[in-house]
PDB file of C-alpha atoms in Angstrom:
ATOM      1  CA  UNK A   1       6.644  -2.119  17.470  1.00  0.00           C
ATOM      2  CA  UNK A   2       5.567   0.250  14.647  1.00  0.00           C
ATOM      3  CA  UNK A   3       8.076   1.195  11.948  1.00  0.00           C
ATOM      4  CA  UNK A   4       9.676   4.732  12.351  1.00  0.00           C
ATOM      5  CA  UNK A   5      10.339   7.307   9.438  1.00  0.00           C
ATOM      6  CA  UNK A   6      14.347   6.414   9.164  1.00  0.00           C
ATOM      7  CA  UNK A   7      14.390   2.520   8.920  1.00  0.00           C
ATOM      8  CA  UNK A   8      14.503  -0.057   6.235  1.00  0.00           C
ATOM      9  CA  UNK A   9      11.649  -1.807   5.614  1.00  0.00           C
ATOM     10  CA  UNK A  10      11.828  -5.901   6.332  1.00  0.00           C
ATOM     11  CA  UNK A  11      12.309  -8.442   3.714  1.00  0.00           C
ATOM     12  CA  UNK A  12       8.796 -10.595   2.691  1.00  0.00           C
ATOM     13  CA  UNK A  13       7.953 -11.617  -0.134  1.00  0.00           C
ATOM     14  CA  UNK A  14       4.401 -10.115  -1.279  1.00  0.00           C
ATOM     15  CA  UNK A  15       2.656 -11.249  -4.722  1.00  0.00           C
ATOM     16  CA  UNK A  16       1.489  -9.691  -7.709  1.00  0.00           C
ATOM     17  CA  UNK A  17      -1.701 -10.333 -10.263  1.00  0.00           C
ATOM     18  CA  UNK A  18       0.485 -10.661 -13.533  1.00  0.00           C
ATOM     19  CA  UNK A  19      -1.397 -11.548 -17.624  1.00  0.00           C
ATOM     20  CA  UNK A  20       0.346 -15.280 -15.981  1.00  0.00           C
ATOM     21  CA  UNK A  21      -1.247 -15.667 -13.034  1.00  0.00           C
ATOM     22  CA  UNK A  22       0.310 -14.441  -9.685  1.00  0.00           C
ATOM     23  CA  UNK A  23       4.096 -14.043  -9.508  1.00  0.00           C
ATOM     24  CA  UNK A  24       6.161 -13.525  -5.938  1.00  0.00           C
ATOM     25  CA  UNK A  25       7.194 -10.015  -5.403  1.00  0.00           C
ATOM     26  CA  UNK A  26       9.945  -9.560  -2.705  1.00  0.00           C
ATOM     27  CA  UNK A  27       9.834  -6.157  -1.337  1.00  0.00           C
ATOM     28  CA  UNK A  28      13.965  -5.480  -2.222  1.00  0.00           C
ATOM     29  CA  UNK A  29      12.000  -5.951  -6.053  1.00  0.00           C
ATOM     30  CA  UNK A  30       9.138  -3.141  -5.300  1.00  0.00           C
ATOM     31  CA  UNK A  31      11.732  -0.794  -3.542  1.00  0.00           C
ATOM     32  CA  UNK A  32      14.900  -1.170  -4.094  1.00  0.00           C
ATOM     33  CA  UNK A  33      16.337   1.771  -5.924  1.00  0.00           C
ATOM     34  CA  UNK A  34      13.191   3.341  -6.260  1.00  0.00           C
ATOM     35  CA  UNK A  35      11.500   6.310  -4.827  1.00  0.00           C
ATOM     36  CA  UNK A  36       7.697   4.665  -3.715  1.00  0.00           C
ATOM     37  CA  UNK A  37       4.464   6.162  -2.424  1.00  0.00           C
ATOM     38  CA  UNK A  38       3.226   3.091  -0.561  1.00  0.00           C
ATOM     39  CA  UNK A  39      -0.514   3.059   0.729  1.00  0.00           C
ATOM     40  CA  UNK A  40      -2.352   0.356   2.530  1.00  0.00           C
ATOM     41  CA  UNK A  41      -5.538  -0.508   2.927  1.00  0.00           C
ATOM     42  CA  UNK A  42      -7.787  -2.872   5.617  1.00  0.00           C
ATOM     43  CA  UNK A  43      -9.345  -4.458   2.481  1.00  0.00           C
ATOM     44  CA  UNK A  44      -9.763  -4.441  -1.330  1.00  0.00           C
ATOM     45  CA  UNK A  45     -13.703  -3.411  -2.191  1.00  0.00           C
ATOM     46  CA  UNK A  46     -14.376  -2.247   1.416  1.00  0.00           C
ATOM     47  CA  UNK A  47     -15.786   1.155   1.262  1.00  0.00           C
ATOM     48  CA  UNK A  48     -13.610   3.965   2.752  1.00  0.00           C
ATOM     49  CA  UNK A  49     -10.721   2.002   0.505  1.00  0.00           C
ATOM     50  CA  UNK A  50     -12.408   1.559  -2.831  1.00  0.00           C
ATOM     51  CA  UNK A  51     -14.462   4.831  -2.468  1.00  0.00           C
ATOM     52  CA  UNK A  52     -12.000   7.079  -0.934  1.00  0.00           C
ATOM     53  CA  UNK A  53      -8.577   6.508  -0.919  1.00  0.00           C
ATOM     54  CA  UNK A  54      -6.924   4.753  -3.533  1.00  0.00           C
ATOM     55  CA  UNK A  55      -9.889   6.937  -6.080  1.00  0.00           C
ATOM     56  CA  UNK A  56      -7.501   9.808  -5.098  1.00  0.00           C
ATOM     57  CA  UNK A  57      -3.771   8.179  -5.942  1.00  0.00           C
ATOM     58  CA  UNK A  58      -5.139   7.141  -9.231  1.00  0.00           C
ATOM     59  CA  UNK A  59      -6.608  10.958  -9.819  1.00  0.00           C
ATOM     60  CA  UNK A  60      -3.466  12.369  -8.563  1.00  0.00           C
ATOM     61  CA  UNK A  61      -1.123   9.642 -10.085  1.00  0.00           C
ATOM     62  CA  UNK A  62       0.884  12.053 -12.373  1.00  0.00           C
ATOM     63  CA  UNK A  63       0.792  14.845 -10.148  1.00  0.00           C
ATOM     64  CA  UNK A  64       2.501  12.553  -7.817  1.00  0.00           C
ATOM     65  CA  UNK A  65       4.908  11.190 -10.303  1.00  0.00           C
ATOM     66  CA  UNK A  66       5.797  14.426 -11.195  1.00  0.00           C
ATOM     67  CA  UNK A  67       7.340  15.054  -7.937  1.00  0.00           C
ATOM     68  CA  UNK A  68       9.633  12.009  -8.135  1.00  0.00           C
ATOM     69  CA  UNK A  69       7.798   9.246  -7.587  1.00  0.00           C
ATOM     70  CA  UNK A  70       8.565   6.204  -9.403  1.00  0.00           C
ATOM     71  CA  UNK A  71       5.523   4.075  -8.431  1.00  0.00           C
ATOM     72  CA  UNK A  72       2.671   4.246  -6.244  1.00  0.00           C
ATOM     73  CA  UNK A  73       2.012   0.932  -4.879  1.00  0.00           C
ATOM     74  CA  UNK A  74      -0.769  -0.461  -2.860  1.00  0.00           C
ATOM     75  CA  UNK A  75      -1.217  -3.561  -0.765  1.00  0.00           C
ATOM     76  CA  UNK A  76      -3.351  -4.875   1.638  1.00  0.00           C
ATOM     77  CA  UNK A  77      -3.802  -8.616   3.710  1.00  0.00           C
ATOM     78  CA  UNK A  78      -5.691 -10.107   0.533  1.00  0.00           C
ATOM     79  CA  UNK A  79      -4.594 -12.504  -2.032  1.00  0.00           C
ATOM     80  CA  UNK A  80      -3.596 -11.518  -5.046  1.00  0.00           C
ATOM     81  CA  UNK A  81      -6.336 -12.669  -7.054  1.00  0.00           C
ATOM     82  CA  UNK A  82      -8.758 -10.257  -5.249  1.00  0.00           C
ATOM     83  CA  UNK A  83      -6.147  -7.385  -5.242  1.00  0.00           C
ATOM     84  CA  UNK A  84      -5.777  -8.306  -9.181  1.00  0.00           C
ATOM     85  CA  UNK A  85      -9.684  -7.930  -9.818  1.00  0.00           C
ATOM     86  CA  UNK A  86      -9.975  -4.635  -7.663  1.00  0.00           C
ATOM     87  CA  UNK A  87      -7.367  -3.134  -9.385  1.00  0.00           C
ATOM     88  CA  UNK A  88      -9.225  -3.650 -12.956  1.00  0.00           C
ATOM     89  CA  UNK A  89     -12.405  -3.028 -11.201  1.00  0.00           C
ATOM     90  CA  UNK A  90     -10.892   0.701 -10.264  1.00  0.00           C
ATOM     91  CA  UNK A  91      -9.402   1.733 -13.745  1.00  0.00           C
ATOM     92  CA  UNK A  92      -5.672   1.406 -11.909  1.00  0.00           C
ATOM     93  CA  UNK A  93      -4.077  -0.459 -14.446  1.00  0.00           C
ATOM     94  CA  UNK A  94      -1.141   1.407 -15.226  1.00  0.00           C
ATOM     95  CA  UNK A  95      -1.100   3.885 -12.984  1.00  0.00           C
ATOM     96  CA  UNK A  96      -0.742   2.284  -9.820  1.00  0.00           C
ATOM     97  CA  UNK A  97       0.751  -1.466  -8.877  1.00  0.00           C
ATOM     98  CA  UNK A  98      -0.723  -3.870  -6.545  1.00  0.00           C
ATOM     99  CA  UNK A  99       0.715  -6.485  -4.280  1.00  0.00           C
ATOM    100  CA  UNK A 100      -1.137  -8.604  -1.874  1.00  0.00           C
ATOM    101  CA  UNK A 101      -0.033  -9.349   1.590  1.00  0.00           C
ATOM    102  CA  UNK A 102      -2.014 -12.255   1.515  1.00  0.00           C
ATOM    103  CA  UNK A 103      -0.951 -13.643   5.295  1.00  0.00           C
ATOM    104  CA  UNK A 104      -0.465 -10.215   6.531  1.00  0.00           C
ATOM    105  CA  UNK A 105       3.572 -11.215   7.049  1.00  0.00           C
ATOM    106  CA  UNK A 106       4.407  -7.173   5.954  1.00  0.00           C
ATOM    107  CA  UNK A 107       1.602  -5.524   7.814  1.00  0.00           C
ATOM    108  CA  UNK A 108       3.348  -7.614  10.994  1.00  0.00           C
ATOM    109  CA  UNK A 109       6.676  -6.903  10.705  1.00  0.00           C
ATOM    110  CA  UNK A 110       5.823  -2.792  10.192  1.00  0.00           C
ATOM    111  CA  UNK A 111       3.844  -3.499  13.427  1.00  0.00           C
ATOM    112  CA  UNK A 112       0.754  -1.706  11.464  1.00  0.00           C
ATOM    113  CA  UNK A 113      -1.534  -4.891  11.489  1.00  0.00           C
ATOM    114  CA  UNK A 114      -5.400  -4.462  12.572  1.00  0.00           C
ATOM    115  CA  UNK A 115      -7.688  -6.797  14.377  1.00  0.00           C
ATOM    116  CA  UNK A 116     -10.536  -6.666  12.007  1.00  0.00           C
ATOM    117  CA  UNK A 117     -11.910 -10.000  13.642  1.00  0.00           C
ATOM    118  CA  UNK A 118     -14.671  -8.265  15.500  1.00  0.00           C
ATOM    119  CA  UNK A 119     -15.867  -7.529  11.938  1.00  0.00           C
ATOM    120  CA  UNK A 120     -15.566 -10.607  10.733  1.00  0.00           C
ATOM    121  CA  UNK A 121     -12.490  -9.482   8.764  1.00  0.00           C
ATOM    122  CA  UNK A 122      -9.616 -11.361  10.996  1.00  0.00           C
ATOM    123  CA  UNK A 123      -5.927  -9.767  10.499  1.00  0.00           C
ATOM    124  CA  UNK A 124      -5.517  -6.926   8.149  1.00  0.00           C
ATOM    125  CA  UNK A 125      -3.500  -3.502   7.614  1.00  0.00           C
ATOM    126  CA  UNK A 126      -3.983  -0.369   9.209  1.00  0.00           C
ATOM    127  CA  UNK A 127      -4.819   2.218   6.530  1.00  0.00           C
ATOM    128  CA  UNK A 128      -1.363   4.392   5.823  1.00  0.00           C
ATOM    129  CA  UNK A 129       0.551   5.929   3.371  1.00  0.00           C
ATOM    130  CA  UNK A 130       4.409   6.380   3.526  1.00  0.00           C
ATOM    131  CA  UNK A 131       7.086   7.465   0.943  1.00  0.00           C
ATOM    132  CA  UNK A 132       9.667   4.817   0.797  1.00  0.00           C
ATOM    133  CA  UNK A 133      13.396   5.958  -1.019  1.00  0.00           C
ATOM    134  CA  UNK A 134      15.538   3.021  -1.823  1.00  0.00           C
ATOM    135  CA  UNK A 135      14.157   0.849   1.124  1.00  0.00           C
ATOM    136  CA  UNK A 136      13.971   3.401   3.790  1.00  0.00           C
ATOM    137  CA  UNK A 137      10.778   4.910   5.222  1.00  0.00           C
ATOM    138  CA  UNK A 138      11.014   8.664   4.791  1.00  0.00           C
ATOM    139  CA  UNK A 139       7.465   9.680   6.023  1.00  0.00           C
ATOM    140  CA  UNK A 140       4.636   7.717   7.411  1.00  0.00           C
ATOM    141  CA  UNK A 141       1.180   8.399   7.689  1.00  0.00           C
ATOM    142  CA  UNK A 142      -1.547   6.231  10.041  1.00  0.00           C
ATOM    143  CA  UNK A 143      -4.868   6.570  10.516  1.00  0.00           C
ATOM    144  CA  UNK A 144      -6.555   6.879  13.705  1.00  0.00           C
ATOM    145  CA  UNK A 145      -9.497   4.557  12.555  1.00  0.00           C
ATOM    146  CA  UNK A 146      -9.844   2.131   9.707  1.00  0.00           C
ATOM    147  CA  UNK A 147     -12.980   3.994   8.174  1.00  0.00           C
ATOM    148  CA  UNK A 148     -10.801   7.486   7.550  1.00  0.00           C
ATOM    149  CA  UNK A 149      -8.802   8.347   4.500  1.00  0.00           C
ATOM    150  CA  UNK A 150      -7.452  12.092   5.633  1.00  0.00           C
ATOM    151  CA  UNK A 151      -3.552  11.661   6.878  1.00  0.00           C
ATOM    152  CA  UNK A 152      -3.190   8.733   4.689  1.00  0.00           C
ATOM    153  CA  UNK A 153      -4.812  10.345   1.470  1.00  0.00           C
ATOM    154  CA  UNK A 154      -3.717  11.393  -1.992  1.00  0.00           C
ATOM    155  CA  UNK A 155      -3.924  15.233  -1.191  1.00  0.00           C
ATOM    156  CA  UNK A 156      -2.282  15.013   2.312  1.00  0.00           C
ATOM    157  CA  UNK A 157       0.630  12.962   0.523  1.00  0.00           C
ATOM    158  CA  UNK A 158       1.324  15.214  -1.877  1.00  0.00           C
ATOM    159  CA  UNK A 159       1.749  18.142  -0.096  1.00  0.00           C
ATOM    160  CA  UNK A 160       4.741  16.265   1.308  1.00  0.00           C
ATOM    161  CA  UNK A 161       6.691  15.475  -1.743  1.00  0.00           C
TER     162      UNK A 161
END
């Protein structure tokens, strides 16, 4: 069942790229107390995702901030090695944080996991966005199909804050 705006999202433990090599992340750690823009993607490097949609969080990073925001975080079902590299490889450093969700354990309990195997691509994310205050999901915004960046984008977001 797919998480509703209202609830608290579930305890796993996701991992971070760190100057030390990866370090475990538990989501209390990346929400707790914090108001987070929180945007998944079906894949670090895949088009739509490096192309598209996280481009526009790190171009409207401050304008997002400004609103409130104390961290825009991204994840995805990869490990954190590869979420790590794509991060550098996109300029991000700094202005967004990434966490891999390397066996897809978040993208399950949220009930947002894809079926990517018919591409080759086995469990993954749906693409969303939410805003996330202290734990609890206070809008949430899913694609209709992996390859679109619209409901789920930097612009669309904002206009809710």
């Amino acid at each position: 069942m797919t998480i509703e705006v209202g609830e608290r999202l579930p305890e796993v433990t996701f991992r971070a790229m760190t100057a030390e090599g990866p370090v475990e992340r538990p989501s209390k750690a990346v929400f707790e107390g914090r108001k987070v823009v929180l945007i998944a993607v079906p894949g670090a490097y895949t088009p739509t995702c490096t192309l598209n949609h996280v481009p526009g969080y790190i171009t409207h990073a401050d304008a997002i901030k400004a609103k409130g925001v104390d961290a825009i975080v991204v994840t995805a079902v990869n490990d954190p090695f590869v979420m790590g590299a794509w991060e550098k490889s996109l300029g991000a450093d700094g202005k967004l944080e990434f966490v891999a969700d390397g066996n897809g354990d978040f993208a399950r309990a949220i009930g947002l996991e894809l079926d990517g195997s018919g591409f080759g691509l086995g469990l993954r994310s749906k693409r969303y966005s939410m805003i996330v205050e202290d734990g609890v999901v206070r809008a949430l915004n899913v694609e209709d199909a992996p390859g679109k960046a619209d409901a789920s984008g930097a612009e669309a977001l904002l206009a809710q804050l």
